[in-house]
Coordinates of C-alpha atoms and ligand atoms in Angstrom, one line a residue:
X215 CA 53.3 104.4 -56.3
X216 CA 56.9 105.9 -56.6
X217 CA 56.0 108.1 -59.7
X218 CA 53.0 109.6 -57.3
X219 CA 54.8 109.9 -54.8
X220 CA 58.1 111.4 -56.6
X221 CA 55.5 114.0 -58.3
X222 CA 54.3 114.7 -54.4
X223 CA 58.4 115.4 -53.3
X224 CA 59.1 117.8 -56.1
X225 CA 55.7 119.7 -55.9
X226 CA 56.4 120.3 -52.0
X227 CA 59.8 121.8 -52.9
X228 CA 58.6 123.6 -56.1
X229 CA 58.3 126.8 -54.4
X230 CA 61.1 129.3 -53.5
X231 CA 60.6 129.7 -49.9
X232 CA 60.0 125.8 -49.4
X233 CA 63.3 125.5 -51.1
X234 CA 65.1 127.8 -48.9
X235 CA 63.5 126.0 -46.3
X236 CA 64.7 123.0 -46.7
X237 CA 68.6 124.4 -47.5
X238 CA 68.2 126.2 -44.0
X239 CA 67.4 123.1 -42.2
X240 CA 69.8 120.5 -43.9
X241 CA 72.4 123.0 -42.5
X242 CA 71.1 124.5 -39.6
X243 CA 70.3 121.0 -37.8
X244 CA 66.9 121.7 -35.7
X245 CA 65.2 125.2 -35.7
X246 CA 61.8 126.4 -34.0
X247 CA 59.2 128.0 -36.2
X248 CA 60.1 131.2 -34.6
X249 CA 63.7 130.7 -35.6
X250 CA 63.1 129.7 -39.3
X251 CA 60.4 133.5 -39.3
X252 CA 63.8 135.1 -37.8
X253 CA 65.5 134.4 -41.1
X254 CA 63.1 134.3 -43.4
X255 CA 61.8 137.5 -42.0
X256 CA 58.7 136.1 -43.3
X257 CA 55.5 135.6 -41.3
X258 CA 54.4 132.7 -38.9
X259 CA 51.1 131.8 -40.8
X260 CA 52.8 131.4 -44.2
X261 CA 56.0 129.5 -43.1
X262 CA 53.6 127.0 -40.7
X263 CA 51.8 126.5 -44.1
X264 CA 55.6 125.9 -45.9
X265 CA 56.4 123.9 -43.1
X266 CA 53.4 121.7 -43.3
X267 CA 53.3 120.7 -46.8
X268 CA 57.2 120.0 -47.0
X269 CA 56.4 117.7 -43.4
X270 CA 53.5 116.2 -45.3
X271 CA 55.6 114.9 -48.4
X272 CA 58.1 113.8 -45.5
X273 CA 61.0 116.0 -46.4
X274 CA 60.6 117.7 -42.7
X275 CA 60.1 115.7 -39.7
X276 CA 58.5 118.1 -36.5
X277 CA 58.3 117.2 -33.3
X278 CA 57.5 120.2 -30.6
X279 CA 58.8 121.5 -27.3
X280 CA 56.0 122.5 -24.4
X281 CA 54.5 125.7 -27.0
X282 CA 57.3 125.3 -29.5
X283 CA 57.5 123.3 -32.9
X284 CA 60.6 122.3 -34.4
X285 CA 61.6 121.2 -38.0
X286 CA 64.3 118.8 -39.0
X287 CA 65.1 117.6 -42.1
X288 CA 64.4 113.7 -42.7
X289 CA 67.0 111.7 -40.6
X290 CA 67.1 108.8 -43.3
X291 CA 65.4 106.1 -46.1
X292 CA 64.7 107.6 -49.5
X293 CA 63.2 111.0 -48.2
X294 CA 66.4 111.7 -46.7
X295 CA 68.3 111.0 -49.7
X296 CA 65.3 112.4 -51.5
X297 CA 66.6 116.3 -49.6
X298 CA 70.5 115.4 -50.5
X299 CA 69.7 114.8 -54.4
X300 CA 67.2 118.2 -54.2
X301 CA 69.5 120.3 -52.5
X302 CA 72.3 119.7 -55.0
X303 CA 70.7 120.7 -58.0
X304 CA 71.3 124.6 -55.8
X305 CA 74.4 126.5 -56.9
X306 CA 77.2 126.6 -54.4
X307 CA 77.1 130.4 -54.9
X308 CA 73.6 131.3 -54.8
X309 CA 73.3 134.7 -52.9
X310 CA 70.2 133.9 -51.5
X311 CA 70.9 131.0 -49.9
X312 CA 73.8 132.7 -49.1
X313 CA 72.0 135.2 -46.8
X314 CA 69.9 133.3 -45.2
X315 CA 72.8 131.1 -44.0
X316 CA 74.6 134.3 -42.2
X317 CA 71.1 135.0 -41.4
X318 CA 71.2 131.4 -39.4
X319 CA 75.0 132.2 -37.9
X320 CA 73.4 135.4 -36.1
X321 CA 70.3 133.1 -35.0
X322 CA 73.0 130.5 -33.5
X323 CA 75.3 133.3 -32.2
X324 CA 72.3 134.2 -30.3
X325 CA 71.5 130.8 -29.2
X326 CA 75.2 130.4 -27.2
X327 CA 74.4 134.2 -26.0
X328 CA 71.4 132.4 -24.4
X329 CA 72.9 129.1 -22.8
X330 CA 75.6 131.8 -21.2
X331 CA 73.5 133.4 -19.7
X332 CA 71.4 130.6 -18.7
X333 CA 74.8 129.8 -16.9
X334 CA 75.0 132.9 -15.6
X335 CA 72.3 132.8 -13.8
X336 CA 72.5 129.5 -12.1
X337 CA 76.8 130.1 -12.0
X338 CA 76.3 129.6 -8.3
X339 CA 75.0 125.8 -8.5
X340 CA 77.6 124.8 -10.6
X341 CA 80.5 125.9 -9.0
X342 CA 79.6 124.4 -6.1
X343 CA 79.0 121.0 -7.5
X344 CA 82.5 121.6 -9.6
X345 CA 84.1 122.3 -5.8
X346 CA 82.6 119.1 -4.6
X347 CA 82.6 117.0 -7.0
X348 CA 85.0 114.3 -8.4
X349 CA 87.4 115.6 -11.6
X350 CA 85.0 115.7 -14.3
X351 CA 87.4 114.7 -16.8
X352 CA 88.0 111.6 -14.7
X353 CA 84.0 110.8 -14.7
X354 CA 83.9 111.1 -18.5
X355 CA 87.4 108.9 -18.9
X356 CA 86.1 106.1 -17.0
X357 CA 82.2 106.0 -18.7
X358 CA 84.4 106.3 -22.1
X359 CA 86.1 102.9 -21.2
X360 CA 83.3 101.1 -19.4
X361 CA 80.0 102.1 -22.0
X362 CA 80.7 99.3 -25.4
X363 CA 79.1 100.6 -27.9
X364 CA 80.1 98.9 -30.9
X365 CA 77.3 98.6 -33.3
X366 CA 75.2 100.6 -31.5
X367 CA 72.5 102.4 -33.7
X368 CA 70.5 104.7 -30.9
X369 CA 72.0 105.8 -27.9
X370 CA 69.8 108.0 -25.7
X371 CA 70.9 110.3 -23.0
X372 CA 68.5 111.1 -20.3
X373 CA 68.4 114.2 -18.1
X374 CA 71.0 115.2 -21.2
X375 CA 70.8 118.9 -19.4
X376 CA 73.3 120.5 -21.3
X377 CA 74.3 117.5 -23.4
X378 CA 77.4 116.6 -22.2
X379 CA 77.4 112.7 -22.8
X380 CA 75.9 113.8 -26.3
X381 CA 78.8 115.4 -26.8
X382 CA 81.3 112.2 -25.6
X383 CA 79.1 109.4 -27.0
X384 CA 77.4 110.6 -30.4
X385 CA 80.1 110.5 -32.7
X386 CA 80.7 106.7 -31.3
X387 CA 77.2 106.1 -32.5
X388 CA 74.6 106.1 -36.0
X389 CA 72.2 108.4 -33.9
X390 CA 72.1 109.8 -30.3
X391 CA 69.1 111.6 -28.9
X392 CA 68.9 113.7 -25.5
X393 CA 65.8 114.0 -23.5
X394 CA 65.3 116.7 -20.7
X395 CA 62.0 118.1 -19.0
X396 CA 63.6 121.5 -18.7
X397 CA 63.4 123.3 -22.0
X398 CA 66.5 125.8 -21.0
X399 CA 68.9 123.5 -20.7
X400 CA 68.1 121.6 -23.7
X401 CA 68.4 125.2 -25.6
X402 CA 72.1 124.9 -24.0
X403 CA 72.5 121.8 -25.3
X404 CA 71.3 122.4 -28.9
X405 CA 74.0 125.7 -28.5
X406 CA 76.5 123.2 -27.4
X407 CA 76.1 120.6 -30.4
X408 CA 75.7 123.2 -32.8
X409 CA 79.4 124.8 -31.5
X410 CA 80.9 121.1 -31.8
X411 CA 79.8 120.6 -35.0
X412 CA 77.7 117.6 -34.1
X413 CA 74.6 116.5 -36.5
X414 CA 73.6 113.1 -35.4
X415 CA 71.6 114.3 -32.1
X416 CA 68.5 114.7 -31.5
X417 CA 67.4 116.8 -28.4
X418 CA 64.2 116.6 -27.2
X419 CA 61.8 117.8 -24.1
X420 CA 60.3 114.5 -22.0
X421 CA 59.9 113.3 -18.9
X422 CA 62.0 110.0 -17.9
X423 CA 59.8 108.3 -16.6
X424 CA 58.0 108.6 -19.5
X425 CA 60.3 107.8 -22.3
X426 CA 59.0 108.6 -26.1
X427 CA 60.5 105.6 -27.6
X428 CA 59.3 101.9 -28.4
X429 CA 59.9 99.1 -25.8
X430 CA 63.2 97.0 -26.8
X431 CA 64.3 99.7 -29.1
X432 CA 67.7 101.2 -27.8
X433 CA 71.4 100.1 -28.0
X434 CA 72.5 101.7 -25.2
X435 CA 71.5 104.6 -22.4
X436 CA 73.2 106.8 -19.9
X437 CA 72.3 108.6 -17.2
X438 CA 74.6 110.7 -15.7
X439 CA 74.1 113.0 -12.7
X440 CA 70.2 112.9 -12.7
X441 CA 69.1 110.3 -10.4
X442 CA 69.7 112.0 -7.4
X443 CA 66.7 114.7 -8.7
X444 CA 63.9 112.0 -8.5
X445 CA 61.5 111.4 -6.6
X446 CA 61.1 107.9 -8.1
X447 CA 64.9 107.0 -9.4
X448 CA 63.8 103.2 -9.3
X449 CA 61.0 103.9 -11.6
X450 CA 63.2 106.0 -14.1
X451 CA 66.0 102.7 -14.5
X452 CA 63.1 100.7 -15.1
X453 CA 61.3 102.6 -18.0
X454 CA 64.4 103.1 -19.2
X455 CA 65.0 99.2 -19.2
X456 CA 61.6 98.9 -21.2
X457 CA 63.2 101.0 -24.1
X458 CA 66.6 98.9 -24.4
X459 CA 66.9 96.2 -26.9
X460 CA 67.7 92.9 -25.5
X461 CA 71.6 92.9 -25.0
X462 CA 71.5 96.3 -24.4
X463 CA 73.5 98.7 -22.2
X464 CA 72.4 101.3 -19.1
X465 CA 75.2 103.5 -17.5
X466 CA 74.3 105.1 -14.8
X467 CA 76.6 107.6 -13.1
X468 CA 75.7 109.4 -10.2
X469 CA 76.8 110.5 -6.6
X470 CA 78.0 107.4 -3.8
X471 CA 76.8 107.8 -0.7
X472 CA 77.7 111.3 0.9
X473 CA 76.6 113.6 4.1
X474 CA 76.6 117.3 2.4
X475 CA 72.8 117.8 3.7
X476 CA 73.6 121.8 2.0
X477 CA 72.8 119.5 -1.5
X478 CA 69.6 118.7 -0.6
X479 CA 68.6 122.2 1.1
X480 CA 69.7 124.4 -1.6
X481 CA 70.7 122.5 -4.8
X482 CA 67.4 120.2 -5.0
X483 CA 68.9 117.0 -4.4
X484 CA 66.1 114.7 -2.9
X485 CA 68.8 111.9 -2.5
X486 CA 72.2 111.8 -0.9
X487 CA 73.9 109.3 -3.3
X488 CA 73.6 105.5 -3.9
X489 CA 74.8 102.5 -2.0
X490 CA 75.4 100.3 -5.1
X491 CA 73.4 97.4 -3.9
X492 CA 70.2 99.9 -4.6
X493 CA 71.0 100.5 -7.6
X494 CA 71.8 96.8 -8.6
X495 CA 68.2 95.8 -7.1
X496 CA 67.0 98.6 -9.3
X497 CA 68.7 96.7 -12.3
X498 CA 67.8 92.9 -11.4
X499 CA 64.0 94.6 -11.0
X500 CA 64.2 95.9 -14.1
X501 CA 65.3 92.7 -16.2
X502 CA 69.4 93.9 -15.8
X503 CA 71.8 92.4 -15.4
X504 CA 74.8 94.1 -13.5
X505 CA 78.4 93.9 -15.6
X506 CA 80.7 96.8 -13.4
X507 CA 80.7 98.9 -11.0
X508 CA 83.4 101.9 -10.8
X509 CA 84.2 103.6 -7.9
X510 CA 85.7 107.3 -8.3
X511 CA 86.6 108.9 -5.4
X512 CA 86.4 112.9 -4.4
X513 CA 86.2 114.9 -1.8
X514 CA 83.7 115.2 0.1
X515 CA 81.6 113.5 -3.2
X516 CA 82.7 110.5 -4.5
X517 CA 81.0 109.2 -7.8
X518 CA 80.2 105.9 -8.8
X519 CA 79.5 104.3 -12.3
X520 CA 77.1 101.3 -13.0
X521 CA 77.1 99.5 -16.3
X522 CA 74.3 97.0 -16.8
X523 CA 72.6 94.8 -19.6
X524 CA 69.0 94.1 -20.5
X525 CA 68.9 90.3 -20.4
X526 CA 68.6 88.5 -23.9
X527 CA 65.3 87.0 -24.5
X528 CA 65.1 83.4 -24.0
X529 CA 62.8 81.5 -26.1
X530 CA 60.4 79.4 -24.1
X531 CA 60.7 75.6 -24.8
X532 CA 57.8 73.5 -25.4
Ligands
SAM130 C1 72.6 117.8 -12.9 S1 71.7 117.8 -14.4 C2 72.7 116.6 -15.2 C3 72.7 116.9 -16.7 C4 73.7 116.0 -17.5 N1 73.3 114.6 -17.5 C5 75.1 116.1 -17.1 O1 75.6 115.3 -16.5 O2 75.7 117.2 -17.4 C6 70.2 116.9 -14.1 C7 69.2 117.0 -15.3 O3 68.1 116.1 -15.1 C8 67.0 116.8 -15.6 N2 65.8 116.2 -15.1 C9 65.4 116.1 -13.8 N3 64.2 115.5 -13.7 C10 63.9 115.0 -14.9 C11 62.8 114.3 -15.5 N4 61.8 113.8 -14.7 N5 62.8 114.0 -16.8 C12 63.7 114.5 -17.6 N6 64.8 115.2 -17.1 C13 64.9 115.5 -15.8 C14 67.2 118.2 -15.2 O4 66.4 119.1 -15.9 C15 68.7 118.4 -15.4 O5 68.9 118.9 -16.7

């Protein structure tokens, strides 16, 4: 019933905390638990309790990472519009709000600190690749042109490490999300979307060849710069065929065929690059049908970019 549940919505924010809650997290994007207790500066038990009855009326939506557990607010339908038309009854002015929100700058300042170091730390892999590899800006020119993404509604990004086809793709779609097993790279992402401003992303910790999403449910996929890591890179453009929609596209772009062996010793490359015919059998074995093929070329590591489409369904005739 809508007057039951419209009681339920304005009981769960009818609280003070709840309410700051839910101002932090229509502006702060996604924040763990032990984020939200940074700023609150109130303790775990009693915001997990917040937390759970504002998820419960469906004003939050969580989803967690390894140990963690993040909050969102509801991405859309009424309880999304349900948080707009609460949160604007709150003065523009209200000091509390107010400190909370420079309370979430410091949290986010803290969050790039992190993903720098992070960066730091493994500075040594990626200037190697960057010496390697093809112009960068080049890579992301030519998967700019060759991805269409007209009308596209969900556009997932996997191995998004530090979200950098987020970043490209997202504001060309209604929603993007970024999966990645390793959970400090996808606080380097979160840092990065938070620094370009970008809100329709979702970053989350999977496994590829496990994909959390519905078969047939995607507009469009990429994959850039991950194949290479797998043991089973066949196996990843297949699952990730099962989630497309019909008509759907898959961009993969990844490394051609090269002889740097120092990759695989040091940098945990298990494959040398792709011939494309392998990764156009992994397509056709996957229901996809191959559209281009873009050939970039570097010294000594050339890249090379496959589009492809998930067939449409064709209705069996009696
Ligand atoms: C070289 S990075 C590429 C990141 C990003 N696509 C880019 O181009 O900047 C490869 C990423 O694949 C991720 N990865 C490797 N194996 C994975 C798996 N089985 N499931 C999810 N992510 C994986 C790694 O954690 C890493 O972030």
């Amino acid at each position: 019933m809508v007057v039951e549940h419209t009681v339920e919505t304005l009981r769960a924010v009818a609280e003070p905390t709840r309410l700051r809650l839910l101002a932090l997290l229509a502006a702060g994007g996604e924040l763990s638990v032990s984020e939200l207790v940074r700023v609150l500066g109130q303790s775990q038990p009693r915001l997990s309790r917040h937390l759970k009855i504002l998820t419960k009326a469906g004003l939050l939506e969580r989803f967690s990472e390894g140990s963690w557990a993040f909050y969102r607010v509801a991405q859309s339908g009424p309880a999304s519009e349900s948080v707009r038309s609460i949160l604007s009854l709150l003065p523009q002015d209200d000091a509390t709000a107010a400190t909370d929100r420079s309370h979430l700058d410091e949290i986010k300042s803290a969050r790039v600190k992190a993903a720098q170091d992070y960066f730091q730390r493994n500075a040594s892999e990626w200037d190697r690749m960057a010496q390697l590899n093809v112009n960068e800006d080049a890579v992301a020119f030519a998967a700019e042109k060759l991805l269409p993404l007209g009308g596209v509604e969900q556009l997932l990004d996997i191995g998004t490490g530090t979200g950098r086809m987020l970043e490209m793709f997202a504001p060309k779609v209604t929603h993007a999300t970024g999966i990645d097993l390793n959970a400090e790279m996808l606080h380097v992402a979160r840092a990065n979307m938070d620094k370009a401003g970008i809100t329709n992303v979702s970053i989350r910790q999977a496994d590829i060849y496990t994909l959390p999403f519905d078969s047939d449910s995607l507009g469009a996929i990429t994959c850039h710069q991950v194949l290479h890591f797998l043991d089973r890179p066949q196996a990843a453009v297949a699952e990730a065929a099962r989630t497309l929609k019909p008509g759907g596209y898959m961009l993969v772009a990844d490394l051609a065929p090269h002889g740097v062996e120092d990759l695989r010793e040091n940098h945990a490359h298990l494959r040398l690059g792709f011939e494309d015919k392998e990764v156009k059998s992994w397509f056709a074995s996957a229901g996809l049908r191959s559209q281009a093929t873009v050939h970039l070329k570097g010294n000594p590591l050339s890249v090379t970019l496959w589009l492809a489409q998930k067939d449409q369904i064709t209705k069996q005739m009696k």
